[in-house]
XYZ file of C-alpha atoms in Angstrom:
405
model
C -39.643 -23.675 -15.388
C -38.771 -20.076 -16.456
C -35.595 -18.630 -15.490
C -34.601 -14.926 -16.070
C -31.046 -14.132 -15.958
C -29.589 -10.519 -15.567
C -27.086 -10.337 -18.179
C -26.676 -6.478 -18.106
C -23.019 -6.444 -17.154
C -21.869 -8.210 -20.292
C -23.906 -5.842 -22.472
C -22.385 -2.500 -21.430
C -19.655 -0.462 -23.118
C -18.306 0.283 -19.519
C -17.725 -3.325 -18.539
C -14.173 -4.605 -18.542
C -13.622 -8.142 -19.636
C -12.593 -9.659 -16.229
C -13.623 -12.363 -14.029
C -17.295 -11.210 -13.503
C -17.669 -10.750 -17.208
C -16.204 -14.341 -17.959
C -18.352 -15.941 -15.433
C -21.641 -14.478 -16.783
C -20.702 -14.947 -20.405
C -19.600 -18.638 -19.918
C -22.454 -19.509 -17.589
C -24.931 -18.391 -20.404
C -23.100 -19.978 -22.998
C -23.049 -23.244 -21.049
C -26.670 -23.069 -20.207
C -27.486 -22.707 -23.831
C -25.447 -25.764 -24.700
C -26.839 -27.913 -21.782
C -29.784 -30.323 -22.530
C -32.735 -28.670 -20.479
C -36.453 -28.346 -20.151
C -35.885 -24.722 -18.760
C -37.045 -21.718 -20.620
C -34.525 -18.887 -20.350
C -34.920 -15.097 -20.699
C -31.719 -13.019 -20.706
C -32.664 -9.583 -19.383
C -30.478 -6.474 -20.341
C -31.286 -3.099 -18.842
C -29.492 0.138 -19.767
C -30.664 3.520 -20.934
C -27.623 5.060 -22.897
C -27.218 4.559 -26.595
C -23.462 3.896 -26.348
C -24.078 0.391 -24.888
C -26.320 -0.749 -27.989
C -23.122 -1.972 -30.253
C -21.764 -4.004 -27.325
C -25.143 -5.445 -26.418
C -25.731 -6.596 -30.138
C -22.098 -7.892 -30.363
C -22.409 -9.912 -27.129
C -25.666 -11.532 -28.003
C -24.337 -12.451 -31.351
C -21.191 -14.218 -29.568
C -23.394 -16.218 -27.212
C -24.980 -18.326 -29.962
C -28.115 -18.917 -27.929
C -30.128 -22.154 -28.172
C -33.877 -22.248 -29.108
C -35.079 -22.053 -25.437
C -33.325 -18.698 -24.789
C -35.090 -15.202 -25.379
C -33.832 -11.748 -25.028
C -35.529 -8.946 -23.313
C -34.002 -5.615 -23.655
C -35.176 -2.640 -21.359
C -34.091 1.043 -21.703
C -35.534 1.981 -18.386
C -33.008 4.136 -16.343
C -31.668 1.929 -13.546
C -31.499 4.619 -10.979
C -35.036 5.582 -11.361
C -35.999 1.752 -11.336
C -34.487 1.699 -7.809
C -36.107 4.765 -6.587
C -39.675 3.619 -7.383
C -38.914 0.054 -6.535
C -40.135 -1.160 -9.816
C -40.610 -4.985 -10.012
C -38.432 -6.533 -12.556
C -41.315 -8.572 -13.971
C -42.900 -5.225 -15.439
C -39.548 -5.064 -17.679
C -38.540 -8.622 -18.125
C -41.758 -10.574 -18.066
C -42.900 -13.311 -15.864
C -40.383 -15.875 -14.463
C -40.091 -18.555 -11.698
C -36.558 -17.876 -10.805
C -34.395 -14.638 -11.335
C -30.591 -14.875 -11.369
C -28.759 -11.610 -10.427
C -25.246 -12.512 -11.625
C -23.375 -9.697 -9.940
C -23.970 -9.025 -6.379
C -27.375 -7.665 -6.580
C -31.124 -8.382 -6.807
C -33.862 -6.039 -8.097
C -37.409 -5.824 -6.707
C -39.102 -9.139 -7.420
C -42.909 -9.311 -7.286
C -43.778 -13.043 -7.968
C -40.466 -15.081 -8.850
C -37.727 -16.192 -6.523
C -34.279 -14.775 -6.391
C -30.966 -16.315 -6.683
C -27.718 -13.917 -6.504
C -24.273 -14.538 -7.265
C -21.732 -12.836 -4.933
C -18.189 -13.077 -6.128
C -16.597 -11.386 -3.263
C -17.180 -8.710 -0.713
C -14.265 -6.640 -1.104
C -16.379 -3.655 -1.074
C -17.092 -4.266 2.646
C -13.761 -5.159 3.955
C -12.397 -2.600 6.267
C -9.014 -1.902 4.560
C -10.493 -1.279 1.194
C -11.513 2.164 1.787
C -8.098 2.956 3.576
C -6.362 1.809 0.375
C -8.551 3.953 -1.782
C -7.961 6.914 0.383
C -4.098 6.358 0.156
C -4.144 6.408 -3.694
C -6.736 8.796 -4.836
C -4.623 11.786 -3.411
C -1.779 10.584 -5.827
C -4.373 10.506 -8.717
C -5.869 13.974 -7.976
C -2.232 15.453 -7.917
C -1.267 13.876 -11.217
C -4.288 13.894 -13.317
C -6.648 16.640 -14.473
C -10.134 16.261 -13.122
C -11.531 15.622 -16.674
C -9.024 12.726 -17.502
C -10.269 9.419 -18.108
C -8.327 7.772 -15.194
C -10.055 10.288 -12.749
C -13.611 9.385 -14.270
C -12.760 5.746 -14.094
C -11.928 5.868 -10.496
C -15.116 7.558 -9.652
C -16.961 4.961 -11.625
C -15.463 2.304 -9.494
C -15.997 4.185 -6.486
C -19.782 4.719 -6.997
C -20.280 1.000 -8.144
C -18.805 -0.037 -4.662
C -20.893 2.578 -3.072
C -24.021 1.141 -4.649
C -23.138 -2.449 -3.720
C -22.398 -1.525 -0.202
C -25.893 0.128 -0.002
C -27.829 -2.578 -1.610
C -26.014 -5.867 -0.478
C -28.200 -6.405 2.930
C -31.637 -5.989 0.797
C -30.291 -8.317 -1.754
C -29.500 -11.026 0.855
C -32.871 -10.758 2.240
C -34.500 -11.193 -1.174
C -32.440 -14.178 -2.080
C -33.691 -17.611 -1.788
C -30.317 -18.862 -2.587
C -26.633 -17.331 -2.678
C -24.073 -18.716 -4.973
C -20.477 -17.718 -4.476
C -17.122 -18.970 -6.019
C -14.950 -20.097 -3.161
C -15.135 -21.259 0.308
C -13.114 -18.090 1.088
C -15.892 -15.771 -0.118
C -18.540 -18.043 1.641
C -16.882 -17.572 4.928
C -16.415 -13.916 4.500
C -20.160 -13.473 3.715
C -21.066 -15.652 6.851
C -18.784 -13.684 9.028
C -19.254 -9.986 7.676
C -23.061 -10.267 6.794
C -24.430 -12.902 9.201
C -25.970 -14.955 6.393
C -27.048 -18.510 7.155
C -24.499 -21.114 5.882
C -27.295 -23.265 4.633
C -28.183 -20.465 2.154
C -24.797 -20.163 0.428
C -23.623 -22.535 -2.172
C -19.949 -22.706 -3.573
C -19.802 -23.216 -7.187
C -16.331 -22.657 -8.616
C -15.346 -20.935 -11.814
C -14.540 -22.811 -14.754
C -11.965 -22.900 -17.515
C -12.502 -21.990 -21.069
C -12.017 -24.944 -23.472
C -9.697 -23.026 -25.563
C -7.267 -22.978 -22.799
C -7.492 -26.788 -22.379
C -7.249 -27.623 -26.021
C -3.849 -25.783 -26.126
C -2.219 -27.054 -23.045
C -0.061 -29.479 -24.631
C 1.458 -27.221 -27.114
C 5.000 -25.934 -26.532
C 5.875 -22.325 -26.229
C 4.023 -19.519 -27.813
C 2.734 -21.286 -30.735
C -0.190 -19.127 -31.343
C 0.680 -15.868 -33.516
C 0.161 -12.585 -31.661
C -0.234 -9.394 -33.400
C 2.161 -7.895 -30.855
C 5.319 -9.604 -29.176
C 6.953 -9.255 -25.754
C 10.757 -9.275 -25.245
C 11.920 -12.625 -24.014
C 12.103 -13.530 -21.123
C 9.396 -12.153 -19.271
C 7.164 -12.633 -15.970
C 3.522 -12.241 -16.398
C 0.658 -10.804 -14.480
C -3.087 -11.014 -15.953
C -6.063 -9.217 -14.115
C -7.559 -5.921 -13.364
C -5.319 -3.320 -11.927
C -6.605 -2.740 -8.577
C -5.013 -1.726 -5.241
C -5.923 -5.259 -3.806
C -3.997 -7.016 -6.509
C -0.882 -5.926 -4.645
C 0.871 -4.684 -7.932
C 3.153 -2.358 -5.899
C 4.797 -5.122 -4.074
C 5.007 -7.097 -7.351
C 6.879 -4.147 -9.021
C 9.200 -3.779 -5.813
C 9.830 -7.642 -5.877
C 10.715 -7.288 -9.831
C 13.291 -4.458 -8.929
C 14.991 -6.894 -6.652
C 15.031 -9.788 -9.112
C 16.519 -7.926 -11.920
C 19.717 -7.693 -9.910
C 20.214 -11.338 -10.816
C 17.975 -11.685 -13.936
C 19.020 -8.727 -15.951
C 17.238 -9.675 -19.194
C 13.693 -10.127 -17.589
C 10.646 -7.772 -18.309
C 7.495 -7.693 -16.300
C 4.303 -7.849 -18.449
C 0.856 -6.819 -17.321
C -2.327 -7.710 -19.276
C -5.492 -5.864 -18.131
C -7.622 -2.968 -18.758
C -5.744 0.311 -18.581
C -7.838 1.768 -15.885
C -7.298 4.432 -13.140
C -4.766 2.267 -11.108
C -2.528 1.656 -14.274
C -1.926 5.467 -14.035
C -0.665 5.209 -10.632
C 1.501 1.962 -11.231
C 3.259 3.699 -13.992
C 4.045 6.744 -11.755
C 5.332 4.356 -9.143
C 7.494 2.415 -11.675
C 9.008 5.677 -12.858
C 10.000 6.648 -9.410
C 11.946 3.599 -8.731
C 13.634 3.583 -12.071
C 12.262 0.459 -13.768
C 9.396 1.905 -16.031
C 11.418 0.886 -19.190
C 11.298 -2.763 -17.808
C 7.435 -2.806 -17.515
C 5.063 -3.484 -20.337
C 1.371 -2.799 -20.111
C -1.104 -4.459 -22.494
C -4.643 -3.696 -22.408
C -7.589 -6.068 -23.455
C -6.484 -9.035 -25.656
C -8.284 -11.991 -27.305
C -8.198 -15.364 -25.754
C -5.847 -16.616 -28.469
C -3.483 -13.753 -27.695
C -3.867 -14.439 -23.986
C -3.053 -17.997 -24.424
C 0.007 -16.977 -26.436
C 1.033 -14.450 -23.769
C 0.887 -17.233 -21.130
C 2.902 -19.701 -23.153
C 5.696 -17.319 -23.801
C 5.956 -16.351 -20.013
C 8.613 -17.833 -17.834
C 6.400 -17.606 -14.749
C 2.897 -16.142 -13.804
C 2.721 -14.200 -10.629
C -0.477 -13.174 -8.837
C 0.301 -11.672 -5.328
C -3.151 -10.512 -4.507
C -4.310 -9.492 -1.108
C -7.983 -10.229 -2.002
C -9.461 -12.591 -4.644
C -12.743 -14.171 -4.697
C -11.594 -16.779 -6.978
C -8.768 -15.714 -9.528
C -9.502 -17.218 -12.993
C -6.011 -16.311 -14.463
C -4.543 -18.899 -11.928
C -6.331 -21.799 -13.617
C -5.698 -20.319 -17.154
C -1.977 -20.011 -16.388
C -1.757 -23.597 -15.058
C -3.661 -24.931 -18.083
C -1.129 -23.174 -20.397
C 1.962 -24.957 -18.709
C 3.104 -21.815 -16.762
C 4.508 -22.155 -13.358
C 2.748 -20.091 -10.909
C 3.925 -18.019 -7.957
C 0.863 -16.587 -5.943
C -0.242 -15.136 -2.585
C -0.730 -17.323 0.392
C -3.951 -15.559 1.508
C -7.804 -15.273 0.475
C -8.974 -17.837 -2.027
C -5.704 -18.384 -3.820
C -4.438 -21.512 -1.842
C -7.887 -22.933 -2.392
C -7.673 -22.586 -6.087
C -3.951 -23.447 -6.611
C -3.645 -26.263 -4.215
C -0.137 -27.603 -4.290
C 0.274 -26.579 -7.957
C 1.765 -23.246 -7.104
C 4.392 -21.673 -4.900
C 2.766 -19.540 -2.310
C 4.427 -16.513 -0.959
C 3.600 -13.778 1.708
C 1.995 -10.885 -0.328
C 2.838 -8.406 2.350
C 6.515 -8.882 1.973
C 8.139 -7.954 -1.555
C 11.241 -9.936 -0.500
C 8.994 -13.073 0.036
C 7.567 -12.440 -3.571
C 11.075 -11.958 -5.010
C 12.445 -14.897 -3.505
C 9.496 -17.054 -4.769
C 10.131 -15.925 -8.336
C 13.747 -16.624 -8.022
C 13.386 -20.141 -6.651
C 11.076 -21.027 -9.634
C 13.258 -19.353 -12.260
C 16.451 -20.988 -10.936
C 15.299 -24.425 -9.930
C 14.392 -26.577 -12.983
C 13.132 -29.472 -11.010
C 10.746 -27.358 -8.888
C 9.684 -25.474 -12.173
C 8.748 -28.742 -13.958
C 6.952 -30.125 -10.853
C 4.839 -26.881 -10.681
C 4.021 -27.202 -14.384
C 2.956 -30.855 -14.277
C 0.749 -30.290 -11.096
C -0.627 -27.272 -12.766
C -1.818 -29.299 -15.576
C -3.472 -31.691 -13.281
C -5.030 -29.048 -11.097
C -6.572 -27.037 -14.086
C -8.419 -30.289 -15.145
C -10.522 -29.917 -12.014
C -12.191 -26.688 -13.071
C -14.712 -26.615 -16.032
C -17.791 -24.388 -16.992
C -19.786 -27.507 -17.668
C -19.462 -28.258 -14.051
C -20.416 -24.681 -13.143
C -23.458 -25.018 -15.378
C -24.706 -28.398 -14.023
C -24.352 -27.059 -10.362
C -26.238 -23.718 -11.162
C -29.073 -25.700 -12.833
C -29.618 -27.670 -9.429
C -29.744 -24.481 -7.703
C -32.413 -23.130 -10.010
C -34.516 -26.193 -9.665
C -34.015 -26.314 -5.803
C -35.238 -22.715 -5.506
C -38.131 -23.376 -7.828
C -39.412 -26.339 -5.900
C -38.898 -24.312 -2.635
């Protein structure tokens, strides 16, 4: 069997190394390590030269097995969509094509599998939230600034996903999604047959598991955070509900005066707006924003934290939740979307729409030693349930099922 995987998102200079990047990278690396009779082609398609260094570095890091081949196409993506060019003309013949990020190209002979991580771009409130904050961005930033350009890149990405999702689902022989929450939203919003959708959870990088018995921040970082601190890891986005986290933190520092709030994630357009909000309520000096970090640095940041908080309004899965649990950090998280499904009873769940509820949850975990230790122990146990090896095994089953028809 020949399987072609669209690896383009991890070969682009414009891609942040968030959940989708980690999913594609770890899936490919896991497939390369698995015993298999499958012949794989990794398909990358981009036109701009700026992506070449990232493509070269990524393919080197993957450390691919003998049954993997790389096919690089420099055909403009927009033109490919306009003329409806079959992907076989660029990637070669295959039996199964896996679109790893919510879309499938025109396929002439093979069968399509698509991974849909979530459908936030179709939810009614997504556009409302965008409209609310883009006005602030326009007032504060010059049109040529990085933050404005970054916003519009995201806007156009979501626009393309909205435009193409219906055709993608028609082409797909199987849909992979990352949680029961996402599966249910796809069924409800798009009317897809439940039998067509397969839930395969994200995994946990082995480096996090190897270090989960170490005490404190034993891994050296090339930077340090003031102790103690509360940690958030993820993309800065309206649906991460970071305004309510900032408001909750302002309430908390009345009783926990020494604490800082640390954010790790790409410094994108929404970071610019968060910074402005923090300044307005007078806590800008208590917030620390750190951009991209290595896995070792991320592990150290988790281990140095007193608590990890993810108050998101919308998550397809939420990889930082299991990373934090594996690193022995107590978790306070939202009671909506996929988060209860991922966290189970290993975290304290709060109402994300209520900053008082978030503040109260954080206060409880920081103040109650027994609760804190209980969450840490349950977190270790919960994190063991997730592995990329399991993700790989279940994905291979889908490839075989689709190939057999």
